[in-house]
XYZ file of C-alpha atoms in Angstrom:
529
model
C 62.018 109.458 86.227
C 60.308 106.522 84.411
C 58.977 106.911 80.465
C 55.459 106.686 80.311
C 54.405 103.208 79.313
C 53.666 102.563 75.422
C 50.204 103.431 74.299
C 49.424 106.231 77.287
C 48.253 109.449 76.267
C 51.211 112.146 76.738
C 49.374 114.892 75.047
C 47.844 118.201 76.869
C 44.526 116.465 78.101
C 43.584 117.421 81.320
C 41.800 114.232 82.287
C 40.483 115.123 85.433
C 38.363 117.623 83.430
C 35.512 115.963 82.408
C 32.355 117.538 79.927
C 28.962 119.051 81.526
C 27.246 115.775 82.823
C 24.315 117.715 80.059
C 26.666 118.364 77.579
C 27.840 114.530 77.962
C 24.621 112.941 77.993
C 23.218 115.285 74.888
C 26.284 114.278 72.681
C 25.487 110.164 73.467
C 22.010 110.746 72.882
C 22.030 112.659 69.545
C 24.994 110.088 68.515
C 23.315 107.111 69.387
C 20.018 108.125 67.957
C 21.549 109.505 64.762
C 22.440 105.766 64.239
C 19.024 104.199 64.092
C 17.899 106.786 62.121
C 20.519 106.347 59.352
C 19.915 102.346 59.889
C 15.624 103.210 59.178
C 15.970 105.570 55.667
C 18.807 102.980 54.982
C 16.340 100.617 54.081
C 14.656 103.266 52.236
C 17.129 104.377 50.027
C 18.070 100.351 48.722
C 14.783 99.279 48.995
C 14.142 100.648 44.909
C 17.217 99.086 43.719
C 17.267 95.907 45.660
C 13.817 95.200 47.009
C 12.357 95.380 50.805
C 13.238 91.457 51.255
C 13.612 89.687 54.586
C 17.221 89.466 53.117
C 17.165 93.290 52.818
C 16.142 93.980 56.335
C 19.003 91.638 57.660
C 21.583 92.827 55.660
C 20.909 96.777 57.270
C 20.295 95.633 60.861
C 23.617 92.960 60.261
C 25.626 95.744 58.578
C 24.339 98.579 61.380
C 25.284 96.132 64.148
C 28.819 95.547 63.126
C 29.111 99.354 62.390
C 28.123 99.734 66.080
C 30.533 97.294 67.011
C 33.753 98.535 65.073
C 33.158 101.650 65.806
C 32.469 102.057 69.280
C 35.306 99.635 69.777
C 37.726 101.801 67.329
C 36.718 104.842 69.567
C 37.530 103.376 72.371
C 40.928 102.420 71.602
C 41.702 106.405 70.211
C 40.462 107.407 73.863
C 43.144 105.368 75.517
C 45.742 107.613 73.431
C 44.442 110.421 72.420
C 42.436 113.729 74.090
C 39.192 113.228 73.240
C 38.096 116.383 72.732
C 39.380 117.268 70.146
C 38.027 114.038 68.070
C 34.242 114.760 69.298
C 33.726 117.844 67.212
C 35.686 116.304 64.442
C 33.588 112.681 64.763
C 30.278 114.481 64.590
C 31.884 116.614 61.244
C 33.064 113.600 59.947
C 29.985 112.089 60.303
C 27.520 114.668 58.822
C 29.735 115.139 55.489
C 30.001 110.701 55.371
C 25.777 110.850 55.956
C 25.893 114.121 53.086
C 27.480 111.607 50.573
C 25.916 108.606 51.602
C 22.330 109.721 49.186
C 24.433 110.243 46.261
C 26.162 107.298 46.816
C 23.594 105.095 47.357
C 21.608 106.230 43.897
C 25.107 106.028 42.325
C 25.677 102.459 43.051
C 22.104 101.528 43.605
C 21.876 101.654 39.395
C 25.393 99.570 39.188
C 23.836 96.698 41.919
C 20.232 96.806 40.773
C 18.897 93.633 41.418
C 21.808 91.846 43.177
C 21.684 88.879 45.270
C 23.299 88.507 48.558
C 26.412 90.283 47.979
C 24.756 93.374 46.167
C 23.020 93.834 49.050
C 25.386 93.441 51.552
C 27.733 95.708 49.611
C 24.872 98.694 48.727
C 23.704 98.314 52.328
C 27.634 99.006 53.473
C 27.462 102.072 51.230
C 24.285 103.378 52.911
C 25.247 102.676 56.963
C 29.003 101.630 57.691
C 31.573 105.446 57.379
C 28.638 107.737 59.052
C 27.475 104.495 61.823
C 31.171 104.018 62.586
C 32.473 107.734 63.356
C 29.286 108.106 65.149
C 29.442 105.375 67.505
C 32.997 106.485 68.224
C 31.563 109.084 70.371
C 29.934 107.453 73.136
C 33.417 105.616 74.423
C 34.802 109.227 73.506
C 32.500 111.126 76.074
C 32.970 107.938 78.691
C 36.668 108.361 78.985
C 36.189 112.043 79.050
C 33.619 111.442 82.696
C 35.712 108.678 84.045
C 37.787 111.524 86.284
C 36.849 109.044 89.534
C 37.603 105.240 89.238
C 35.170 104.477 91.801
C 32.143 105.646 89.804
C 33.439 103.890 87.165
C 30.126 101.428 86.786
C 27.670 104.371 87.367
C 29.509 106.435 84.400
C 29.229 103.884 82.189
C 25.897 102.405 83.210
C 24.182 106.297 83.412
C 25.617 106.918 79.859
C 24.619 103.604 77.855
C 21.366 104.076 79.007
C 21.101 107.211 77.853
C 22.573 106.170 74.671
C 20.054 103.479 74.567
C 16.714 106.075 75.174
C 18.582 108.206 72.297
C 18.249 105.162 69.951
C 14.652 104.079 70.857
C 13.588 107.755 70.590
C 15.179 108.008 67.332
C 13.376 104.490 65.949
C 9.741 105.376 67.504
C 10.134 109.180 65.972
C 11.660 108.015 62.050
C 9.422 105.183 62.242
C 5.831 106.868 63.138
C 6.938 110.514 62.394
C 9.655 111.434 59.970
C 9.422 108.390 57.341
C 5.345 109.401 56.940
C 6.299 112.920 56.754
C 9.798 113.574 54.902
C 11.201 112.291 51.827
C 14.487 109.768 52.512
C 16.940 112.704 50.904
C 15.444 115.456 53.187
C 15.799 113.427 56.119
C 19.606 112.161 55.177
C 20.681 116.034 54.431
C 19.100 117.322 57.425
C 20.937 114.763 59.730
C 23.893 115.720 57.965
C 23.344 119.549 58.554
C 22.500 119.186 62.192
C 25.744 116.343 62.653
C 28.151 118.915 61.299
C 26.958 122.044 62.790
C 26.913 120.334 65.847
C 30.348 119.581 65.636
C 31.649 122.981 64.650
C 29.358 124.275 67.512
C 31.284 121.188 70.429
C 34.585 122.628 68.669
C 34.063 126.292 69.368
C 32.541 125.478 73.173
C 35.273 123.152 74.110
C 38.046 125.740 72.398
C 36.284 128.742 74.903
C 36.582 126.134 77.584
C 39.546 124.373 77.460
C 41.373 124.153 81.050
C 44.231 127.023 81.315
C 46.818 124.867 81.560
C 46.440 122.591 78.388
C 46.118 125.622 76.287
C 49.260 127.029 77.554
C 50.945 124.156 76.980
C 49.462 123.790 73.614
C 50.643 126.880 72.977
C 54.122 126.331 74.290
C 54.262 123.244 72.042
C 52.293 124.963 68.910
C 49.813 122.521 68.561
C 46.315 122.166 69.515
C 45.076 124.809 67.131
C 41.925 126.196 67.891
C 38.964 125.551 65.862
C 37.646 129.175 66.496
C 41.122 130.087 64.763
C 42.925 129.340 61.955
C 42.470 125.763 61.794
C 38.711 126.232 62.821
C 37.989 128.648 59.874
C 39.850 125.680 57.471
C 37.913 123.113 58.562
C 34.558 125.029 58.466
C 36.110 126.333 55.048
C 36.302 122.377 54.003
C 33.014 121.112 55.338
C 31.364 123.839 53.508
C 32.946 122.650 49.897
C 32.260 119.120 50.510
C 28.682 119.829 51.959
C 27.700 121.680 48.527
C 29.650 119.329 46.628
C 27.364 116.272 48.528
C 24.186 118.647 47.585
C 25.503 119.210 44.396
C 25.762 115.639 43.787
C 22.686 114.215 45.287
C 20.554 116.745 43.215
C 22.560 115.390 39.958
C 22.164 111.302 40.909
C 19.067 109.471 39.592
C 15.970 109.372 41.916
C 14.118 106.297 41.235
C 10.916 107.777 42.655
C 8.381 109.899 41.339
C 6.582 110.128 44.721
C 8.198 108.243 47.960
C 5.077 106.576 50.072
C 5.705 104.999 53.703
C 6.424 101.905 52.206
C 7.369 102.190 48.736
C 9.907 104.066 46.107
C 6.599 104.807 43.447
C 7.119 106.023 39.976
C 4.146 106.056 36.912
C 5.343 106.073 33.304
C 3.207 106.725 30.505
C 2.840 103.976 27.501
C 4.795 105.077 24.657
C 2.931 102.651 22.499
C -0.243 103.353 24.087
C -1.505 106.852 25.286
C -3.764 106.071 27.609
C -1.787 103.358 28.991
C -0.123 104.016 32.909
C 2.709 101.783 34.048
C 3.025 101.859 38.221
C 6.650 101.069 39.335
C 7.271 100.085 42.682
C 10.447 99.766 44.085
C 11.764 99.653 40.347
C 9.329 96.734 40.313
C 6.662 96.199 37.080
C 3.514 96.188 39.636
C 0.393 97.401 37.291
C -0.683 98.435 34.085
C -3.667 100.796 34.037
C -5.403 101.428 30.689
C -7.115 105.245 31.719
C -9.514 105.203 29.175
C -10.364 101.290 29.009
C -11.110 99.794 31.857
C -11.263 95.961 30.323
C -7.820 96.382 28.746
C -5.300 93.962 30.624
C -1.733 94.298 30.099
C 0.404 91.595 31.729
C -0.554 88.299 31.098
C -0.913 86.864 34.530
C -3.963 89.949 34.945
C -5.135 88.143 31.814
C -4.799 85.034 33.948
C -7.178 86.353 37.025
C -10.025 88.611 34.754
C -10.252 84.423 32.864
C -11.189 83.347 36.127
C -13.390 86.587 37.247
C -14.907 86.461 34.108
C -16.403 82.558 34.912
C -17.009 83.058 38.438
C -20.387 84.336 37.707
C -22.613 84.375 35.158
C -21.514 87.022 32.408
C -22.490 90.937 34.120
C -23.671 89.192 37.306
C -22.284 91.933 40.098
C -20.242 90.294 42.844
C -19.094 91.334 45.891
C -15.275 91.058 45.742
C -12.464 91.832 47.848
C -9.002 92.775 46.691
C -5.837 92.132 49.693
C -3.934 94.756 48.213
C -4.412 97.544 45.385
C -1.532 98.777 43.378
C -2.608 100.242 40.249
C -6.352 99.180 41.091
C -6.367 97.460 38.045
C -8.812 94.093 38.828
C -11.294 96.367 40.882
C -11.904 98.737 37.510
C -11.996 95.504 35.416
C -14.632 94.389 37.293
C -16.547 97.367 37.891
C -16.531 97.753 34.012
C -17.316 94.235 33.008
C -19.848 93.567 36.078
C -21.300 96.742 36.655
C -22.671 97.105 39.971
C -20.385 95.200 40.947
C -19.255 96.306 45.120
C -15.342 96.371 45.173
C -13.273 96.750 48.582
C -9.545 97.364 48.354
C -7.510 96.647 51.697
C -3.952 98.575 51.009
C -1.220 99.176 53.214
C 0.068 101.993 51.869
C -1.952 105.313 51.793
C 1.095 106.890 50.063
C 0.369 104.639 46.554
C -3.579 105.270 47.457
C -3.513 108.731 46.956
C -1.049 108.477 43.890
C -4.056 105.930 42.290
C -6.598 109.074 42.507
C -3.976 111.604 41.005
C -2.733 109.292 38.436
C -4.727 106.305 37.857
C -8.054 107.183 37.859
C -8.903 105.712 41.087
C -12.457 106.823 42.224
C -13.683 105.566 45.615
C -17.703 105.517 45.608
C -20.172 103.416 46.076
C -18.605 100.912 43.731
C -15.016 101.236 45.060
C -14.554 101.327 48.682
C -10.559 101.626 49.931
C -9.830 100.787 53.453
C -6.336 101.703 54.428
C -4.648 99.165 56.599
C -3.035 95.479 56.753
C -5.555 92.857 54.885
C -4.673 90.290 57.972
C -5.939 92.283 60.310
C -8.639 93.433 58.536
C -9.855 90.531 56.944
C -10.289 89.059 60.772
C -12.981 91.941 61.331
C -15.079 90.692 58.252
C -18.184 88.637 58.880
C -18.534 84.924 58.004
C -19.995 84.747 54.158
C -20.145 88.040 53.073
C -17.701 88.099 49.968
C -18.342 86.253 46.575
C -14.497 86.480 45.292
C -11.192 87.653 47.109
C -8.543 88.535 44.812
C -4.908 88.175 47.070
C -2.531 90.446 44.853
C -0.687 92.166 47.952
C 3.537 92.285 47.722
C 6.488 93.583 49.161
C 8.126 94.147 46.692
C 7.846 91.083 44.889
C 7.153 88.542 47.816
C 3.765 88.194 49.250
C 4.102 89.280 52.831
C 4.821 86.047 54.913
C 1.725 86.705 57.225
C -0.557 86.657 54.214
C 0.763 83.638 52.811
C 0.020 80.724 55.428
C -2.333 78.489 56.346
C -4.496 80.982 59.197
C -4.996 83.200 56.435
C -5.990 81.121 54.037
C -8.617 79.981 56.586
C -9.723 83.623 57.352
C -10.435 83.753 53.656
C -12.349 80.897 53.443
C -14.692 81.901 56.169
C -15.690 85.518 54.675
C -16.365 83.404 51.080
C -19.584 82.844 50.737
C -20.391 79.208 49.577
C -20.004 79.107 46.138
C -17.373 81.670 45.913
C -13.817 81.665 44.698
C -10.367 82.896 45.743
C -7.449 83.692 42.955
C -4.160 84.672 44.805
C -1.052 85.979 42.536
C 1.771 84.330 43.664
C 5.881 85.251 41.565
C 8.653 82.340 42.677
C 11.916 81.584 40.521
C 13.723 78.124 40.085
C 13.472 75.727 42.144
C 9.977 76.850 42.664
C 10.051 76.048 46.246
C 7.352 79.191 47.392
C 4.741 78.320 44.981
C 4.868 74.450 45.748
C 4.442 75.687 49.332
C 1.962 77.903 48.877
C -0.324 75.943 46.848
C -0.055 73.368 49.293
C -1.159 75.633 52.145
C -4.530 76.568 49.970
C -5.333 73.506 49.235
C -5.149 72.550 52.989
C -7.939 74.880 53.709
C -9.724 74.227 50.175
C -10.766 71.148 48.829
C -10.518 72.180 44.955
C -7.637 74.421 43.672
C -5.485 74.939 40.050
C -2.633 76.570 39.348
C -2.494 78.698 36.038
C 0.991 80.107 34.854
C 3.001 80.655 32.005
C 3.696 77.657 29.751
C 6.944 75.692 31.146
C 7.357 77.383 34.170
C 6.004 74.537 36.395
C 9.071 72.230 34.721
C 11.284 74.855 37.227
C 13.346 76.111 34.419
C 12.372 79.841 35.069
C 10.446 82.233 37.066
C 7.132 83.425 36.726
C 4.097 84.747 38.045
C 1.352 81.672 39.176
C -2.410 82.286 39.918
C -3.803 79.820 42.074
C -7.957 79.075 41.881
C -9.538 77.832 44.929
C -12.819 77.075 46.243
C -15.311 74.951 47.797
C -16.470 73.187 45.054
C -15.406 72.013 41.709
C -13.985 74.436 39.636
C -15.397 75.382 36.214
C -11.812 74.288 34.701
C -13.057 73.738 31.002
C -14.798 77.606 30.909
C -11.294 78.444 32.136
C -9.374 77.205 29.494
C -12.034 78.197 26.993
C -11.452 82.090 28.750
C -7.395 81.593 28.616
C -7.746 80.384 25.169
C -9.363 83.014 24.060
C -7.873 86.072 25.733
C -4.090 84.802 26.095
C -3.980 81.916 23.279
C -1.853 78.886 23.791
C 0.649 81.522 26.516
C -0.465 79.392 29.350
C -0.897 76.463 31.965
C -3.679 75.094 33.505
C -2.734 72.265 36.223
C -5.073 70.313 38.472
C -5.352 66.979 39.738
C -3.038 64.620 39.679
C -0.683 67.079 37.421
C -0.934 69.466 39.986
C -0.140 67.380 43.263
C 3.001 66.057 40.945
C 3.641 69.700 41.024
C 3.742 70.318 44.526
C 5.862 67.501 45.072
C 4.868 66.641 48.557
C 5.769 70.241 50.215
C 4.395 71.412 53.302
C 1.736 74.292 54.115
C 3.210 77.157 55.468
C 1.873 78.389 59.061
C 1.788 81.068 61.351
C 4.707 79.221 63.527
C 6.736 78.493 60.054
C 6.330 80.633 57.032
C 9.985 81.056 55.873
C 8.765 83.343 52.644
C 11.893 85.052 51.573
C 14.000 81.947 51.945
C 11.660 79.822 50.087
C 12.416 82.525 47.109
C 16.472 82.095 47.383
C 17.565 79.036 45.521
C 19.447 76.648 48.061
């Protein structure tokens, strides 16, 4: 009798066996889906350590993809010499204890890699995807060479069950996306996943143990091996992913969480000034983002507010109310200066994120009324809806993290905003770039193509590209009142600033192109080449 050929499964399979078509298609559904779930709260548990970055965003999809890859091609391989059976119940227990660890893991290293560049966040975005992504995408070639007991339906097998592996994944994206993000914390979704993964493994183990085909458990038997996991092995193994499930609890209750309260789109903590009771620092993403003085309204804490209130403050003759519109809230802190210093003043705050809205009323004193309206949405959209001429000021102080989103940061938008300025009127837009500088060149350069006078204030030496900063840019449709400007600066921030315009300020810009629509390359612009 010939030896078996090298690599061929000799074991007690029975292939001819294969699962429930139900039971088959279940198991590549809940597998596949698991996936884009972990690669969605991925992004949420890095985001507060390394920013929600077009760089971020590539680096989980990137890292997720080549999970998927090594993994389902891993699996496949074991299923050419091994039963699979018996790796499907321990793939999905695998993968629930790996997706247990991954929170306390994440937080762990998330404080060691704070801040990285490119290989901090390729290496905490590994942490977060690659050990529970892998073992789970093992189980889809796993269940395939379990159904492939007829060669001739060899394209329908594997066509019916990628498909269905493919619906598990887009049902898992539309639901974390629209439903579980908005309604669940990151570390209650990661722990539940991990619950359900390995109790549905120890569930497969005991069905395909009740079921196993006579003849493989005899000769299992015969041979000693193939222990059962309803026996003695069985009660280990549940005995082990017990431990290390508590021990992943007990560890993810004892790493830092950087948030205070987790919003759809931000990781949002509020610290109280030491140095200054009243005082309310808003965190977002581990990002400085606002300073809120609760009992002083006027009282403005980072210079480059300082910067904008200058401007405000000239825009209008002194207590004049204006009609002023803010793309993006945060702390609310420009809307309260103004109500305070301009009463009457009609504020309205386009914000993304209802999350950080509600936190504003619990925290910050945020008061909607009839000086203070908050409209919860995306400013590009919304600003499109606006009629011609109705605003006096728009203040453009809306990040992710800390990049303006690319779609409020070209030249369409820029023209949106000048048509719902009234003539007259003025737009200041907060703008943070880092050596070479290569945003903020941009970006002034796509204001100025839809305004004919703008300025640039920042910090002093940070236009000779030596360091990052925040920049304001001024813009309107006629000439600026530059020298009550200054005068403002001078007086509220001393000699801590620049004021460029002219000729200094088209040296500045160096030549560089407006950003568009078609080509708005944001995050890139913000990496040094």
């Amino acid at each position: 009798m010939d030896s078996p050929p090298p690599d061929v499964a000799t074991d007690s399979a029975d292939p001819a066996t294969p699962l429930r078509p139900g039971l088959a298609a279940a198991l590549v559904f809940v597998s596949s889906g698991a996936v884009l779930v972990l690669e969605i709260v991925a992004l949420r548990l890095v985001g507060p350590y390394i920013g929600v970055t077009l760089q971020t965003n590539s680096a989980v999809i990137g890292v997720a993809l080549a999970a998927i890859a090594y993994g389902t091609w891993i699996g496949g391989r074991i299923a050419d010499r091994r039963d699979p059976r018996p790796l499907l119940p321990a793939a999905l227990v695998l993968a629930g204890i790996t997706t247990a660890i991954t929170l306390p893991l994440v937080r762990y290293a998330g404080e060691l890699l704070r801040g990285s560049a490119v290989v901090g966040i390729l290496l905490l975005t590994m942490v977060a995807i690659v050990l529970p992504a892998a073992l789970l995408s093992a189980v889809t070639p796993l269940v395939i060479k379990l159904q492939l007991g007829d060669l001739n339906r060899t394209g329908e097998v594997v066509g019916k069950l990628s498909s269905i592996g493919t619906l598990g994944a887009i049902t898992a994206t539309l639901g974390t996306g629209f439903f579980l993000v908005a309604t669940l914390p990151s570390s209650v979704i990661m722990m539940t996943l991990a619950l359900l993964l390995g109790g549905s493994g120890i569930a497969l183990g005991v069905y395909l143990h009740r079921t196993r085909p006579p003849a493989a458990t005899a000769t299992a038997t015969a041979t000693g091996g193939g222990a059962a996991p309803g026996g003695r092995t069985g009660t280990a193994t549940r005995s082990a992913v017990a431990v290390i499930g508590l021990l992943a609890v007990g560890l993810a209750v004892a790493a830092p969480d950087p948030c205070d309260v987790e919003t759809e789109y931000h990781c949002a903590t509020v610290q109280a000034d030491p140095d200054r009771g009243s005082g309310r620092l808003l965190l977002l993403n581990s990002a400085r983002h606002s300073y809120v003085d609760l009992d002083d309204p006027t009282h403005l804490e980072f210079a480059y507010t300082k910067w904008i209130g200058a401007a405000l403050d000239v825009t209008a003759p002194p207590g004049e109310p204006l009609d002023a519109l803010h793309l993006g809230g945060g702390g609310f802190t420009m809307p309260r200066y103004l109500s305070a210093t301009r009463p009457g003043t009609r504020n309205t705050v386009y914000e993304i994120d209802g999350g950080l809205v509600d936190l504003g009323v619990r925290e910050l004193d945020v008061q909607p009324g009839p000086d203070l309206a908050v409209v919860v949405g995306d400013a590009r959209i919304l600003v499109t809806d606006l009629p011609t001429d109705s605003v006096d000021v728009v203040v453009g102080d809306a990040f992710g993290h800390l990049v303006v989103p690319w779609h409020l940061a070209t030249r369409e938008m820029a023209a949106e905003i000048r048509r719902v300025i009234r003539p007259g009127g003025s737009y200041l837009q907060n703008v943070i770039d880092y050596p070479p500088l290569r945003f903020i060149q941009a970006e002034v350069a796509t204001v100025a193509a839809e305004f004919p006078e703008v300025a640039l204030i920042t910090r002093p030496g940070a236009s000779t590209r030596l360091s990052g900063s925040n920049f304001v840019i001024l813009a309107a449709d006629r000439p600026l009142p530059l020298d009550e400007v200054r005068a403002r600066l001078t007086a509220s921030v001393g000699a801590e600033f620049d004021l460029l315009a002219g000729d200094e300020l088209t040296d500045f810009v160096a030549g560089a192109q407006p950003l568009t629509d078609d080509y708005a390359p944001v995050d890139q612009l913000l990496v040094a080449p």
